[in-house]
Short mmCIF file of C-alpha atoms and ligand atoms in Angstrom, two decimals:
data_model
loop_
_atom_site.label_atom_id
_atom_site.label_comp_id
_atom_site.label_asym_id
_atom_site.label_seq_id
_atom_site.Cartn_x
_atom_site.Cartn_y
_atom_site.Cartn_z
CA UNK B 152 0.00 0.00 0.00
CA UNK B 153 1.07 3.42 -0.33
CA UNK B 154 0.43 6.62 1.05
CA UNK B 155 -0.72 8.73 -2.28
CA UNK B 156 -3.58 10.89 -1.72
CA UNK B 157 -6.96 9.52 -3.24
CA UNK B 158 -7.97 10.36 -6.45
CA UNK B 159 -10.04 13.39 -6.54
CA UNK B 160 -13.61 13.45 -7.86
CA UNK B 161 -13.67 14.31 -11.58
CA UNK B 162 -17.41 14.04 -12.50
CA UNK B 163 -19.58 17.12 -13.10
CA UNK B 164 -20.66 19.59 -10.04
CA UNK B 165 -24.16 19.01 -8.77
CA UNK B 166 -26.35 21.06 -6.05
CA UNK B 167 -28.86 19.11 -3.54
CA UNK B 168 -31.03 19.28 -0.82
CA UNK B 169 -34.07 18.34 1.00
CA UNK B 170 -36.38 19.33 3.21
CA UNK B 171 -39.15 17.01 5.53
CA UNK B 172 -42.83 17.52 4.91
CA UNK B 173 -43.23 17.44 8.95
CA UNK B 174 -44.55 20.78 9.48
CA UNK B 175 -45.04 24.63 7.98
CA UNK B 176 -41.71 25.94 6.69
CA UNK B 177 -40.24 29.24 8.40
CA UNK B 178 -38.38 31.90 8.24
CA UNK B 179 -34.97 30.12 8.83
CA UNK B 180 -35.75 27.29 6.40
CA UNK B 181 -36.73 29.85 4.04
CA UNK B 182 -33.16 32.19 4.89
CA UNK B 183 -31.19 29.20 5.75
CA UNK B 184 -32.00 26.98 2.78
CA UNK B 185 -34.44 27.69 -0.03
CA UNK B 186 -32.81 30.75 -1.26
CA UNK B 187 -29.97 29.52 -1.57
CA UNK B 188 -31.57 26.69 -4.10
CA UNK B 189 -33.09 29.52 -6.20
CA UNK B 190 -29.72 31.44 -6.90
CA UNK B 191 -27.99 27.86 -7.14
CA UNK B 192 -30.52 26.77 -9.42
CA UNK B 193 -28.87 29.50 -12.39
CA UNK B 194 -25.53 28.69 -11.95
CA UNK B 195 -25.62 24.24 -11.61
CA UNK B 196 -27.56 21.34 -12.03
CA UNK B 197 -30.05 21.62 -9.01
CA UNK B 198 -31.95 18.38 -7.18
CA UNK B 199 -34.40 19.57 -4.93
CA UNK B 200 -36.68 17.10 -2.90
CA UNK B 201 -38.92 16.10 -0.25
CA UNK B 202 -37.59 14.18 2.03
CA UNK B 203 -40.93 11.97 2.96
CA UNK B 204 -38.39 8.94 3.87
CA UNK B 205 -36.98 11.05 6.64
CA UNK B 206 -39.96 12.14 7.66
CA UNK B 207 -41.35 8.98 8.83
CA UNK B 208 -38.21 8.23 11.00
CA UNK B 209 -41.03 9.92 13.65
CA UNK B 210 -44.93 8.83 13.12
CA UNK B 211 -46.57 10.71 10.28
CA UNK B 212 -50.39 10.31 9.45
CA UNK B 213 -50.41 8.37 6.36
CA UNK B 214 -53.63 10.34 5.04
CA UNK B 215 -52.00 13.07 5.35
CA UNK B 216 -48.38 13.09 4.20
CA UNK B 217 -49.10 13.48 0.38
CA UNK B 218 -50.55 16.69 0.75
CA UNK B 219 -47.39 17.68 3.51
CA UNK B 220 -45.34 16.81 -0.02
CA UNK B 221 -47.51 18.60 -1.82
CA UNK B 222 -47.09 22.12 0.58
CA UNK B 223 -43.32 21.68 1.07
CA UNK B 224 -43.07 21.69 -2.80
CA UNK B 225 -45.56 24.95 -3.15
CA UNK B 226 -43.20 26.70 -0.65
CA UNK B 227 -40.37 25.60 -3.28
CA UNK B 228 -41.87 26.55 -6.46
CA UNK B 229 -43.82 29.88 -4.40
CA UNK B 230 -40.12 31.04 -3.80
CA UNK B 231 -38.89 31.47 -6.98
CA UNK B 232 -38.01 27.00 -8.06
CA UNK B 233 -38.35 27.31 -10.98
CA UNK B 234 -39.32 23.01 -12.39
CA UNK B 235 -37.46 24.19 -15.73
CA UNK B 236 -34.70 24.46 -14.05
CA UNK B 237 -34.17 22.80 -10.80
CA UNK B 238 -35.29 18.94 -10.78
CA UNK B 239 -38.15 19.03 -7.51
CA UNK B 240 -39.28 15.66 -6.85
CA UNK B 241 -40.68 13.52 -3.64
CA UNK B 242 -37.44 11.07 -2.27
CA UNK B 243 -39.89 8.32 -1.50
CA UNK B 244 -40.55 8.21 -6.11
CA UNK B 245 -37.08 6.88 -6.40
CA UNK B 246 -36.27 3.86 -4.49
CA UNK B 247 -32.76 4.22 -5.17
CA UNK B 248 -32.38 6.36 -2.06
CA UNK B 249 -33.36 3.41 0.13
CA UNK B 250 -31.56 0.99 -1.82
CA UNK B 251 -28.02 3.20 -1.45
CA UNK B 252 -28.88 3.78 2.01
CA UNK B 253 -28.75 0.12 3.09
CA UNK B 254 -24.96 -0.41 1.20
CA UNK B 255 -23.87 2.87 2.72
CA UNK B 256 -25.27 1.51 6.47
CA UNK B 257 -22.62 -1.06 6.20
CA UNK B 258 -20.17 1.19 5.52
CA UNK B 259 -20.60 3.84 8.43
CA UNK B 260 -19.41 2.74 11.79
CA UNK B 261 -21.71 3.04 14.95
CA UNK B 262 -19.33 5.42 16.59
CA UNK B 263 -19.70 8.20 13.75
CA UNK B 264 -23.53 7.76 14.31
CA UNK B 265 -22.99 8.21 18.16
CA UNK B 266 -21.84 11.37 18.01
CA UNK B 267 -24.82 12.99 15.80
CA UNK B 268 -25.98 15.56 17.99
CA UNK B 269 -29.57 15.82 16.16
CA UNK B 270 -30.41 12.38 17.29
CA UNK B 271 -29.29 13.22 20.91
CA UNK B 272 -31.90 16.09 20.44
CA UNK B 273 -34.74 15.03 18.46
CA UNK B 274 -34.44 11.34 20.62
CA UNK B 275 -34.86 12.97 23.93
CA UNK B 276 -34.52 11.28 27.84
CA UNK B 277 -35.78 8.13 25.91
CA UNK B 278 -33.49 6.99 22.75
CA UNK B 279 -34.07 3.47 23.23
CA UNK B 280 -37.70 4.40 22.37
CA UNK B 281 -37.04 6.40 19.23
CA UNK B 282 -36.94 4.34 15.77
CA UNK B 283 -33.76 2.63 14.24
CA UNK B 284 -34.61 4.86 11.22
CA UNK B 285 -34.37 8.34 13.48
CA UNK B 286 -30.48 6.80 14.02
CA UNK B 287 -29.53 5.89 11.15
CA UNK B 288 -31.29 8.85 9.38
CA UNK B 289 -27.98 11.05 8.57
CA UNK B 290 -27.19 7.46 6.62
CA UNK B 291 -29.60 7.76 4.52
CA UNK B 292 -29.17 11.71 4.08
CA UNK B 293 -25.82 10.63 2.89
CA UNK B 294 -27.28 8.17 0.22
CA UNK B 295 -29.46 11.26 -1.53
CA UNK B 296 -26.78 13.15 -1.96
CA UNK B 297 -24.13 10.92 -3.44
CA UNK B 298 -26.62 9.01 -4.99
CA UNK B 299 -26.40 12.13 -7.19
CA UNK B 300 -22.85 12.53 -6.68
CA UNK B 301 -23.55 15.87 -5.91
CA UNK B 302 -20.84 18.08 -4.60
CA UNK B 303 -22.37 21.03 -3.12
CA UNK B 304 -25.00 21.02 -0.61
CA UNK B 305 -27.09 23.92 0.07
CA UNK B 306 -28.45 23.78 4.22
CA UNK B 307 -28.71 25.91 7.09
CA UNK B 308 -25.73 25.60 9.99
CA UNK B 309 -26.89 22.76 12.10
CA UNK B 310 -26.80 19.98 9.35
CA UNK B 311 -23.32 20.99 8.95
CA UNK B 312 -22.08 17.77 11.19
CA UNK B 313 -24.26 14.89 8.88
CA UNK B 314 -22.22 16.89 5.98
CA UNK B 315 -19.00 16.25 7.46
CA UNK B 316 -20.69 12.57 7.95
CA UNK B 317 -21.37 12.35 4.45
CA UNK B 318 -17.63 12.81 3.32
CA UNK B 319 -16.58 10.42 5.87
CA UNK B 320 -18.93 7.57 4.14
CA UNK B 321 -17.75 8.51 0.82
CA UNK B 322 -14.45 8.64 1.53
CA UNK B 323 -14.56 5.17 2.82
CA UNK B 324 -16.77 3.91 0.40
CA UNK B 325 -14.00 4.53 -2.23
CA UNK B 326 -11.72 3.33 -0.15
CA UNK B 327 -12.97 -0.14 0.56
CA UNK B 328 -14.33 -0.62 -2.54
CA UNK B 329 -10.92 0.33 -4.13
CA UNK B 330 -13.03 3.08 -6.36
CA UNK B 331 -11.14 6.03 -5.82
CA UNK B 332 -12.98 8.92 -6.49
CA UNK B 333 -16.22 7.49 -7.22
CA UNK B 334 -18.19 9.15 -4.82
CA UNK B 335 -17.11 13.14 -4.73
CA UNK B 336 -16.72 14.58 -1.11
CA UNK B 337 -19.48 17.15 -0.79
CA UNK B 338 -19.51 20.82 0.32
CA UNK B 339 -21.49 22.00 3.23
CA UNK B 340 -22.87 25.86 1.79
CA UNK B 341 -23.82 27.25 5.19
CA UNK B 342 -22.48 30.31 4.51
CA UNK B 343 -24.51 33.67 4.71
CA UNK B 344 -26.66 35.62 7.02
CA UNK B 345 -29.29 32.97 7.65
CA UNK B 346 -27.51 30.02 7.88
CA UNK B 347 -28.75 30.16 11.70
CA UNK B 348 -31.87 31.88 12.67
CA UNK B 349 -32.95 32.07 16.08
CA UNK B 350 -36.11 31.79 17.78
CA UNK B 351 -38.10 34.70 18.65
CA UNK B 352 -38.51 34.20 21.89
CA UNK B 353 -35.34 32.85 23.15
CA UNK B 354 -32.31 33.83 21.38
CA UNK B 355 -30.27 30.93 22.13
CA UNK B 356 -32.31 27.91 20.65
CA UNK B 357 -32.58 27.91 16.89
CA UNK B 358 -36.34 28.83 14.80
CA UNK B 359 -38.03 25.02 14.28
CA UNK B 360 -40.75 23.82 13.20
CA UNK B 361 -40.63 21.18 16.57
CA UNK B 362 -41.08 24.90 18.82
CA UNK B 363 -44.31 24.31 20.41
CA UNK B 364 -44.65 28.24 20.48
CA UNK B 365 -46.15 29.47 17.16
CA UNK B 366 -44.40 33.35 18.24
CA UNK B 367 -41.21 31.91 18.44
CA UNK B 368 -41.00 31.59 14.21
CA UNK B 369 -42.44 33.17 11.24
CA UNK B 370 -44.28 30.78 9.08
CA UNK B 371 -44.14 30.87 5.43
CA UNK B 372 -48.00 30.87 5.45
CA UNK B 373 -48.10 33.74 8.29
CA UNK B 374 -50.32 37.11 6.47
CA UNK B 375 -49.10 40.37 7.37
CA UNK B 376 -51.35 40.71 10.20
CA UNK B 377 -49.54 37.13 12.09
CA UNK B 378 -46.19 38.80 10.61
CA UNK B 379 -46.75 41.74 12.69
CA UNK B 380 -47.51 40.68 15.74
CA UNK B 381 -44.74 38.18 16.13
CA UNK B 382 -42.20 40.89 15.23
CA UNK B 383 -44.27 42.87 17.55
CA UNK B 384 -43.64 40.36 20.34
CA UNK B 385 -40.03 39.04 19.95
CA UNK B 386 -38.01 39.03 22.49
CA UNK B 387 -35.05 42.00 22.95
CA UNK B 388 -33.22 43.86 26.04
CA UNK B 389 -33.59 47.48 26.70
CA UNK B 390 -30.86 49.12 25.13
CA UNK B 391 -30.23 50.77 21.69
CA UNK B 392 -28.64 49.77 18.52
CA UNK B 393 -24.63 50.13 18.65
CA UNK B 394 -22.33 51.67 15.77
CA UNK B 395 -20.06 47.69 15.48
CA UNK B 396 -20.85 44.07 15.33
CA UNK B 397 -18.77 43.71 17.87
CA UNK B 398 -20.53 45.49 20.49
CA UNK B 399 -23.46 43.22 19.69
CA UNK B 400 -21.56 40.38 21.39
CA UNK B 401 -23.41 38.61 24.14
CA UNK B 402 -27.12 39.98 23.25
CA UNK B 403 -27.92 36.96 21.13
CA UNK B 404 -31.77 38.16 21.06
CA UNK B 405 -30.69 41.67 19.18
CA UNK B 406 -28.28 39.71 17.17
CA UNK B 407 -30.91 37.66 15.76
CA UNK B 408 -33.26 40.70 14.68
CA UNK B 409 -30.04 42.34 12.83
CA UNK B 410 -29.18 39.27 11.18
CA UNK B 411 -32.96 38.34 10.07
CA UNK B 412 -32.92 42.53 8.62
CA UNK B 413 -30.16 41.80 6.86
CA UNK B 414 -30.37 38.58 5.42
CA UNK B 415 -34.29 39.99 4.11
CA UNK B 416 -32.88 43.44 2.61
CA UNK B 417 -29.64 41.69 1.26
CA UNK B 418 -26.82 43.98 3.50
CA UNK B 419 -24.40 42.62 5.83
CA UNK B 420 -25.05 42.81 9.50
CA UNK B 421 -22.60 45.95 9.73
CA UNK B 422 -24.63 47.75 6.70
CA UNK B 423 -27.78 47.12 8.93
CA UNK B 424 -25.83 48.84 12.35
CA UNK B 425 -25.10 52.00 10.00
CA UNK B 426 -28.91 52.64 9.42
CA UNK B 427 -29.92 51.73 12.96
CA UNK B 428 -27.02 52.77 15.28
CA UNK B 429 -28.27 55.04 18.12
CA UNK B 430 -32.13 53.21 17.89
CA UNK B 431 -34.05 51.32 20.69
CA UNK B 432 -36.10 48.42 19.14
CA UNK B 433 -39.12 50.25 19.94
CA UNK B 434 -38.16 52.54 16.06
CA UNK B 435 -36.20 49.50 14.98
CA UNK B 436 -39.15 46.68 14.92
CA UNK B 437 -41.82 48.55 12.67
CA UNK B 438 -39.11 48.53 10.20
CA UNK B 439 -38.28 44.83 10.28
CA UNK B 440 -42.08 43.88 10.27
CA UNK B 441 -42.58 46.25 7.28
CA UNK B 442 -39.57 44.41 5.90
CA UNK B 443 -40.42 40.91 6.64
CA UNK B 444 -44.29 41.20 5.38
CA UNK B 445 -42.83 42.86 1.97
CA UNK B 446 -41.04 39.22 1.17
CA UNK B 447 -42.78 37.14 2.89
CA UNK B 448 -46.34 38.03 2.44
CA UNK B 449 -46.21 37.25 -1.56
CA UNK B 450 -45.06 33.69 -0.87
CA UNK B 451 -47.80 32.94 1.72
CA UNK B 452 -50.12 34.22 -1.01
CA UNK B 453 -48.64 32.28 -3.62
CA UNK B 454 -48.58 29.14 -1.54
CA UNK B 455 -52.11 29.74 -1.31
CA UNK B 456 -52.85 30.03 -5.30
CA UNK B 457 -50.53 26.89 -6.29
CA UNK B 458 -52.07 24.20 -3.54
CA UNK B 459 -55.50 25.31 -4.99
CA UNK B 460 -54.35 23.30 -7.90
CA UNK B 461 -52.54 20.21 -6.86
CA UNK B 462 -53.21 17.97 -10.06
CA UNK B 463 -49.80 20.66 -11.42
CA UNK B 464 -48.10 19.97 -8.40
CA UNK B 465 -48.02 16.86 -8.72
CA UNK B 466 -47.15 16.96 -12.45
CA UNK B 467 -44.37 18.93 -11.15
CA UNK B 468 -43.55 16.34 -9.37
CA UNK B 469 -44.04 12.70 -11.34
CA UNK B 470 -41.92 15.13 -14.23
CA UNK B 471 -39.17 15.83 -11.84
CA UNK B 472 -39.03 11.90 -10.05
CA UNK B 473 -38.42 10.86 -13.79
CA UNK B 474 -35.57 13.41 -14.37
CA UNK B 475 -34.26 12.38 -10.78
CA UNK B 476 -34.18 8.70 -11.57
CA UNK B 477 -32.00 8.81 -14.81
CA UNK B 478 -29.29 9.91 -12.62
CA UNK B 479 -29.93 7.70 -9.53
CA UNK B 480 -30.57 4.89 -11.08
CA UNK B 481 -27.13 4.30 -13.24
CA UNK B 482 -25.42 5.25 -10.03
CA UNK B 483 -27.16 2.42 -8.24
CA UNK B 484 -26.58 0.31 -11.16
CA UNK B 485 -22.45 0.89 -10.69
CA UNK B 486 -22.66 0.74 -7.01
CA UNK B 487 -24.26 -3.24 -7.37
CA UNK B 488 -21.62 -4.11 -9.31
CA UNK B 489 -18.41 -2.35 -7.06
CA UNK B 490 -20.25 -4.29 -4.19
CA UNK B 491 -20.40 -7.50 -6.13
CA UNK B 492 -24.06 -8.05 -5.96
CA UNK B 493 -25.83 -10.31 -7.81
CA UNK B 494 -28.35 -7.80 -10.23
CA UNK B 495 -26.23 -5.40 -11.90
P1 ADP F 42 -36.60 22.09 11.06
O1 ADP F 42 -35.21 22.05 11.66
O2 ADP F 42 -37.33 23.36 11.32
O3 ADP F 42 -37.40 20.85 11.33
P2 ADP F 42 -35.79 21.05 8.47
O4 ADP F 42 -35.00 20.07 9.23
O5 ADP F 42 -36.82 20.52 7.58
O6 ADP F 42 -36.41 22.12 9.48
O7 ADP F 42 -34.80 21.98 7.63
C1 ADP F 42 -34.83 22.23 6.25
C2 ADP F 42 -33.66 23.15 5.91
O8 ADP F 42 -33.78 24.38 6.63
C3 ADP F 42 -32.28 22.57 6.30
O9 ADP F 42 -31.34 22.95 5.32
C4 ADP F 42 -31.99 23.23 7.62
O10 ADP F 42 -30.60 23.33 7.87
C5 ADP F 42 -32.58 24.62 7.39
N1 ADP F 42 -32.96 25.24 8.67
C6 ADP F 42 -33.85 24.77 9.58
N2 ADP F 42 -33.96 25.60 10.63
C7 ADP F 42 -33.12 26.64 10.40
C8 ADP F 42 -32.79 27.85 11.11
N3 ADP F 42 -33.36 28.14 12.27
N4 ADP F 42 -31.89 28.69 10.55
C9 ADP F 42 -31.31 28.41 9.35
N5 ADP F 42 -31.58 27.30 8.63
C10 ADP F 42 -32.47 26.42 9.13
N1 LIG F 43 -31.74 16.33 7.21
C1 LIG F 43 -32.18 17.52 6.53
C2 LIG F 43 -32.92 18.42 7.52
O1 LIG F 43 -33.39 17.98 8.53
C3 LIG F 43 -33.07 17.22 5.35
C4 LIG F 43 -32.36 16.38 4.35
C5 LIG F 43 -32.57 15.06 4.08
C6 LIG F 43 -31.29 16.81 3.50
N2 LIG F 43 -31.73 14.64 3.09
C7 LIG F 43 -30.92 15.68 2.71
C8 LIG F 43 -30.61 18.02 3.33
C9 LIG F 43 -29.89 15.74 1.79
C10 LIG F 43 -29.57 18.07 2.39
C11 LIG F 43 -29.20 16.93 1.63
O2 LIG F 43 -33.05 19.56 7.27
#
């Protein structure tokens, strides 16, 4: 054996992501995740799905998840997808992703899955109750996106560890299997002003969909009255705006509102300080409300018009599985035969 470094991943460069149909999408899915896919989807080839796999790793009505598929992908396509473009299909339409998955759970160790601190948190006091599926879900997140062999991955901060994951299983899938560079290493793109919204009402606990308060996040579906009024109500401290980011150090809760301005207005966090410096959030609020219903509001109401028509949606879909599964499925097909498995 020697000690050369691996060979690198030659193959074309490919954007994915996905997002669960558990719930109404936010604020920081919306700044952390989805628009990033719409300036992606200009510049490379773009897979965008629903993760309805993952989302049964916790119970999920079966008479209802369909139409959870079919809101997640109006949020998409109401934020500026466009199906030309960007290939938007539900995971559960191409069975490769469960097929890869299984392969790539013999190749991840127990340990790396021991230290995935989403399980720790979405598990609770009582793991041993939670579903074999919840732990081995970042496996399986790592079979969607090399299934693709795609190389950039567009998320908000706190996937960032089933990224580095992800690389891990690659890199010793091509090692084992003596097929260097077959799967490419992907790249976490967390960067930006969203990549980690906060809550509203606590700033030290990120903006989910799992928050049982509805005032702790903005909803994509929220009108401007619901927008208001949670602005209105989020949480700050007492004292005014300062000149540098610096001095913004330790008040996570004022933090948060300068970081959701910017990210919404498109200005850094220090652009935001030179407008506001010297104001209390009493001036500053009003202005991030007005802010927050002018791009928000149109995708609520756009949400709206496309789920009144779901027989499109779903065309939108079935068109996009198809596009999805000419790339999954010769992967697969070359994965069967590295393993040495019977059907090639
Ligand atoms: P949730 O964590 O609310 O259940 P998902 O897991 O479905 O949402 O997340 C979908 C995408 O949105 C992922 O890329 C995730 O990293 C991103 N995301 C979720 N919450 C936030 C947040 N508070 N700030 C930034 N990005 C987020
Ligand atoms: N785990 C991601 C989340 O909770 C969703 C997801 C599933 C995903 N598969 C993916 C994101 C593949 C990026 C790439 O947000």
């Amino acid at each position: 054996m020697t000690d050369q470094a691996p060979a690198p991943y030659a193959g074309p460069q490919r954007v994915l992501s996905g997002v669960q149909p558990t719930g109404d999408l936010h604020l920081g899915n919306y700044l952390g995740a989805l628009v990033k896919f719409v300036r992606l989807q200009h510049e490379v080839p773009t897979f965008i799905f629903v993760a309805d796999l993952h989302a049964i790793t916790e119970w999920q009505d079966p008479a209802r998840l369909k139409d959870q598929v079919r809101e997640i992908t109006a949020a998409f396509l109401a934020v500026g997808l466009d199906p030309k473009l960007a290939t938007i299909f539900p995971q559960s339409a191409v069975p490769e992703h469960a097929e890869l998955a299984w392969v790539l759970n013999c190749v991840a160790r127990i340990g790396w899955l021991d230290r995935m601190t989403q399980f720790k948190d979405k598990a609770g006091k009582h793991k041993e109750r939670a579903s074999v599926g919840l732990y081995a879900y970042p496996v399986l997140q790592a079979a969607d996106i090399l299934l693709y062999k795609a190389t950039h991955v567009p998320v908000g901060e706190d996937q960032r560890q089933h990224l580095e994951l992800t690389r891990d299983i690659a890199q010793k899938f091509n090692h084992d299997f003596a097929a260097p560079g077959f799967f490419p290493l992907p790249d976490a793109l967390t960067q930006g002003p969203g990549a980690r919204v906060m809550s509203l009402r606590d700033g030290s606990v990120k903006m989910s969909k799992s928050d049982p308060s509805d005032n702790s996040r903005i909803n994509l579906t929220d009108d401007a009255d619901a927008i208001l009024q949670k602005v209105r109500k989020a949480r700050t401290d007492a004292e005014v705006l300062p000149e540098k980011l610096e001095d913004l150090a330790g008040r996570a809760e004022a933090q948060n509102l300068v970081g959701i301005y910017a990210a919404l207005s498109g200005q850094t966090a220090q652009q935001v300080l030179h407008e506001f410096a010297g104001q209390g959030f009493g001036a500053f609020k009003p202005k991030l409300a007005d802010l927050a219903v002018a791009v928000m509001g149109p995708i609520g109401a756009e949400m709206r018009r496309l789920l009144a028509d779901p027989a499109e949606i779903d065309r939108i879909l079935a068109d996009g599985a198809g596009r999805a599964r000419a790339i999954a499925a010769p992967t697969m097909a070359e994965v069967r035969k590295i393993v040495g498995f019977w059907a090639g």
